[in-house]
Amino acid sequence: TFAEAHRLVHSCGIHDSLPTAVATLIDEGYMGTIEDNPMESDICFENTQTVLVANNKLAVNAAAEAATQLGYNSVIFGTIIDGEAKDVAGVYTGMAQHVAEDGQFAVVRKPAALIMGGETTVSLTPNSGKGGRNQEIALAAAIKLNSLGLRNVVLASIGTDGTDGPTDAAGAVVDGGTIQRHTGSASESLKNHDSYNYLEKQEVDGHSPLIKTGPTGTNVADVCVALIR
C-alpha cells in the first residue's frame, strides 16, 4: 500500500533522495489524493482466479526424473538454495566429491545426479567483468573440480529464463578438465566476476561451456545439476 511505501522510505531515510516523480506519487497516495491498490475484498477480484502453473520445485523434479530415465540415481538437495555463488559452488563440488569417491554414508551411490534449485547472488565490485550467478557457480566449480582431480563429475548451472546476468547465456556446463582446456587465469576471472569472458572461449570440439537457449518465456529461478559417474 501507499502507507507501507511511505513508512518504508521514511524509516530508511531515502525519501528525499528518490526521484521527484516517485516521491510525489508515494506522498499523494499516502494522503489519499491517489486511489490505493485494491484489497483482496475489492469487487474487481470477484471473478478472478490465480493459478500457479510452475515453480522451481517442478523444474527440479523434472530434472531429477530426466536424470533417472538416463540411468542416474537422482537426489534433490532443495529448491531454496541461496548465498554467494562461488561459495555455493564449493558446497556443490564438496558433495559431488564425497559421492564420486564413494564416501562413507554418502546419500546416493554412483552413477548419481545431485540436483538443487534456488537463486544465488554475486557481490560485484567496481571492476567487475561480465557474467551471471550461474556462470560464476560453473567457473568456481570448474576450478574446484580441477584442484580435486575429479574427472568423473560434470556440473551445469542454469537460469530457467534463459538469461544469466546481463549476458546471452543461461549458464554453463563444466567438468574437472575445463580449466586445463582453457587459456587465461580462471582464478583472476572468478575474482573479477568475469566468468562469461572466460567460459565463452571455444574448446577443441568447437563449443564453449556456455549454455545459450535464448529467452524461455518463463522464470522459476535456477537449477544446478551435478552428474557423477
Coordinates of C-alpha atoms in Angstrom, one line a residue:
T1 CA 0.0 0.0 0.0
F2 CA 1.0 3.7 -0.2
A3 CA 1.1 3.8 3.6
E4 CA 3.6 0.9 3.7
A5 CA 5.7 2.5 1.0
H6 CA 5.6 5.9 2.8
R7 CA 6.7 4.3 6.1
L8 CA 9.5 2.3 4.4
V9 CA 11.1 5.2 2.5
H10 CA 11.0 7.4 5.6
S11 CA 12.3 4.7 8.0
C12 CA 15.2 4.1 5.7
G13 CA 15.9 7.8 5.3
I14 CA 15.7 7.7 1.5
H15 CA 12.6 9.8 0.8
D16 CA 14.5 12.9 -0.2
S17 CA 16.9 11.1 -2.4
L18 CA 14.1 9.5 -4.5
P19 CA 13.3 10.8 -8.0
T20 CA 10.8 13.6 -7.6
A21 CA 8.1 11.7 -9.5
V22 CA 8.4 8.7 -7.3
A23 CA 8.4 10.7 -4.0
T24 CA 5.4 12.7 -5.2
L25 CA 3.5 9.5 -6.2
I26 CA 4.1 8.0 -2.7
D27 CA 3.2 11.2 -0.9
E28 CA 0.0 11.8 -2.9
G29 CA -1.0 8.2 -2.4
Y30 CA -0.3 8.4 1.3
M31 CA -2.5 11.5 1.6
G32 CA -5.3 9.8 -0.3
T33 CA -5.1 12.0 -3.4
I34 CA -4.5 8.9 -5.5
E35 CA -6.5 5.8 -5.0
D36 CA -4.6 3.0 -3.3
N37 CA -4.1 -0.6 -4.6
P38 CA -7.3 -2.6 -4.3
M39 CA -7.6 -5.0 -1.3
E40 CA -8.5 -8.7 -1.6
S41 CA -12.1 -7.9 -0.9
D42 CA -12.4 -5.5 -3.8
I43 CA -15.2 -6.3 -6.3
C44 CA -12.6 -6.4 -9.1
F45 CA -11.4 -9.7 -7.8
E46 CA -14.8 -11.4 -7.5
N47 CA -14.4 -13.2 -10.9
T48 CA -10.6 -13.7 -10.9
Q49 CA -8.6 -16.8 -10.2
T50 CA -4.9 -17.1 -9.8
V51 CA -3.3 -20.5 -10.7
L52 CA 0.4 -21.3 -10.1
V53 CA 1.4 -23.3 -13.2
A54 CA 5.1 -23.7 -12.5
N55 CA 7.8 -23.2 -9.8
N56 CA 11.3 -24.2 -9.0
K57 CA 10.2 -27.4 -7.4
L58 CA 8.6 -28.6 -10.6
A59 CA 11.7 -27.7 -12.6
V60 CA 14.0 -29.5 -10.2
N61 CA 11.7 -32.6 -10.1
A62 CA 11.6 -32.7 -13.9
A63 CA 15.4 -32.6 -13.9
A64 CA 15.5 -35.5 -11.4
E65 CA 13.1 -37.5 -13.5
A66 CA 15.1 -37.0 -16.7
A67 CA 18.3 -38.0 -14.9
T68 CA 16.7 -41.1 -13.5
Q69 CA 15.5 -42.1 -17.0
L70 CA 19.1 -41.8 -18.2
G71 CA 20.2 -44.3 -15.5
Y72 CA 21.4 -41.9 -12.7
N73 CA 20.4 -42.3 -9.1
S74 CA 18.8 -38.9 -8.5
V75 CA 18.7 -36.9 -5.3
I76 CA 17.3 -33.4 -4.7
F77 CA 19.0 -31.3 -2.1
G78 CA 16.5 -28.4 -2.0
T79 CA 14.8 -25.7 -4.0
I80 CA 15.7 -22.6 -1.9
I81 CA 19.5 -22.7 -2.2
D82 CA 21.0 -19.2 -1.8
G83 CA 24.2 -17.5 -0.8
E84 CA 27.3 -16.2 -2.6
A85 CA 27.6 -18.0 -5.9
K86 CA 31.2 -19.0 -5.6
D87 CA 30.6 -20.3 -2.0
V88 CA 27.6 -22.3 -3.0
A89 CA 29.7 -23.8 -5.8
G90 CA 32.2 -25.0 -3.1
V91 CA 29.3 -26.8 -1.4
Y92 CA 28.1 -28.4 -4.6
T93 CA 31.5 -29.7 -5.5
G94 CA 32.2 -30.9 -2.0
M95 CA 29.1 -33.0 -2.1
A96 CA 30.0 -34.3 -5.5
Q97 CA 33.4 -35.2 -4.4
H98 CA 32.0 -37.3 -1.5
V99 CA 29.8 -39.2 -3.8
A100 CA 32.4 -39.6 -6.5
E101 CA 34.8 -41.1 -4.0
D102 CA 32.2 -43.4 -2.6
G103 CA 32.5 -41.7 0.7
Q104 CA 31.1 -43.4 3.8
F105 CA 27.4 -42.6 4.5
A106 CA 27.0 -40.8 1.1
V107 CA 23.4 -40.0 0.4
V108 CA 23.5 -41.7 -3.0
R109 CA 25.7 -44.1 -5.0
K110 CA 27.1 -43.7 -8.5
P111 CA 26.0 -43.1 -11.1
A112 CA 24.4 -40.2 -9.4
A113 CA 22.7 -36.9 -10.1
L114 CA 22.8 -34.2 -7.5
I115 CA 20.1 -31.6 -8.2
M116 CA 19.5 -28.3 -6.5
G117 CA 17.4 -25.2 -7.1
G118 CA 17.2 -21.6 -5.9
E119 CA 19.0 -18.4 -6.6
T120 CA 22.4 -17.3 -5.5
T121 CA 24.0 -13.9 -5.5
V122 CA 27.2 -12.3 -6.8
S123 CA 28.7 -9.3 -4.8
L124 CA 30.0 -7.1 -7.6
T125 CA 32.9 -4.7 -7.3
P126 CA 33.7 -1.5 -9.3
N127 CA 36.0 -3.5 -11.6
S128 CA 33.6 -6.5 -12.2
G129 CA 33.6 -8.0 -15.6
K130 CA 30.8 -9.8 -17.4
G131 CA 28.9 -12.8 -16.2
G132 CA 26.0 -14.1 -14.0
R133 CA 25.4 -16.1 -10.9
N134 CA 25.1 -19.4 -12.8
Q135 CA 28.3 -18.8 -14.8
E136 CA 30.1 -17.9 -11.6
I137 CA 28.9 -21.1 -10.0
A138 CA 30.2 -23.0 -13.0
L139 CA 33.5 -21.3 -13.1
A140 CA 34.1 -21.7 -9.3
A141 CA 33.1 -25.4 -9.6
A142 CA 35.4 -25.9 -12.6
I143 CA 38.3 -24.5 -10.5
K144 CA 37.5 -26.7 -7.6
L145 CA 36.9 -29.9 -9.7
N146 CA 40.3 -29.3 -11.3
S147 CA 42.1 -28.9 -8.0
L148 CA 40.5 -32.0 -6.7
G149 CA 41.4 -34.0 -9.8
L150 CA 37.8 -35.1 -10.3
R151 CA 37.3 -36.3 -13.9
N152 CA 34.1 -38.2 -13.4
V153 CA 31.9 -35.1 -12.4
V154 CA 30.1 -32.8 -14.7
L155 CA 28.2 -29.8 -13.3
A156 CA 25.7 -27.5 -15.1
S157 CA 24.1 -24.4 -13.6
I158 CA 21.4 -22.5 -15.5
G159 CA 18.8 -19.9 -15.2
T160 CA 15.4 -21.2 -16.3
D161 CA 14.6 -17.9 -18.0
G162 CA 17.4 -18.4 -20.4
T163 CA 19.3 -15.3 -19.3
D164 CA 22.0 -15.3 -16.6
G165 CA 23.1 -11.8 -15.6
P166 CA 23.4 -9.2 -18.4
T167 CA 24.5 -11.9 -20.9
D168 CA 23.1 -14.0 -23.7
A169 CA 23.9 -17.2 -21.8
A170 CA 21.6 -19.1 -19.5
G171 CA 24.5 -20.6 -17.6
A172 CA 27.3 -23.1 -18.2
V173 CA 28.4 -26.7 -18.0
V174 CA 31.8 -27.7 -16.8
D175 CA 33.9 -30.6 -15.6
G176 CA 37.2 -31.4 -14.0
G177 CA 39.1 -30.7 -17.2
T178 CA 37.5 -27.4 -18.2
I179 CA 40.3 -25.3 -16.7
Q180 CA 43.0 -27.3 -18.4
R181 CA 41.3 -26.9 -21.7
H182 CA 41.1 -23.1 -21.4
T183 CA 43.7 -20.4 -21.6
G184 CA 43.9 -17.4 -19.2
S185 CA 43.6 -17.3 -15.5
A186 CA 40.4 -18.9 -14.1
S187 CA 41.1 -17.6 -10.6
E188 CA 41.5 -14.0 -11.8
S189 CA 38.4 -14.3 -13.9
L190 CA 36.5 -15.5 -10.8
K191 CA 38.0 -12.8 -8.7
N192 CA 36.8 -10.2 -11.2
H193 CA 33.4 -11.8 -11.7
D194 CA 34.3 -12.2 -15.4
S195 CA 33.0 -15.7 -15.9
Y196 CA 31.4 -15.0 -19.2
N197 CA 34.6 -13.9 -21.0
Y198 CA 36.5 -16.9 -19.6
L199 CA 33.9 -19.5 -20.4
E200 CA 32.9 -18.3 -23.8
K201 CA 36.2 -19.5 -25.3
Q202 CA 35.8 -22.4 -27.6
E203 CA 37.3 -25.8 -26.7
V204 CA 38.8 -28.3 -29.2
D205 CA 35.3 -29.6 -30.2
G206 CA 34.3 -26.1 -31.3
H207 CA 32.0 -25.5 -28.4
S208 CA 32.3 -23.3 -25.3
P209 CA 31.0 -24.3 -21.8
L210 CA 28.3 -21.6 -22.0
I211 CA 24.7 -22.7 -22.4
K212 CA 22.7 -20.5 -24.7
T213 CA 19.0 -21.3 -25.0
G214 CA 17.6 -17.9 -25.7
P215 CA 14.7 -16.5 -23.6
T216 CA 12.5 -19.3 -22.5
G217 CA 9.4 -17.2 -21.7
T218 CA 9.3 -18.3 -18.0
N219 CA 11.3 -17.9 -14.9
V220 CA 11.3 -20.3 -12.0
A221 CA 14.7 -19.5 -10.6
D222 CA 17.9 -21.6 -11.2
V223 CA 18.7 -25.3 -11.4
C224 CA 22.1 -26.9 -10.8
V225 CA 22.8 -30.5 -11.7
A226 CA 26.0 -32.4 -11.0
L227 CA 26.3 -35.8 -12.7
I228 CA 28.7 -38.3 -11.3
R229 CA 29.9 -41.5 -12.9

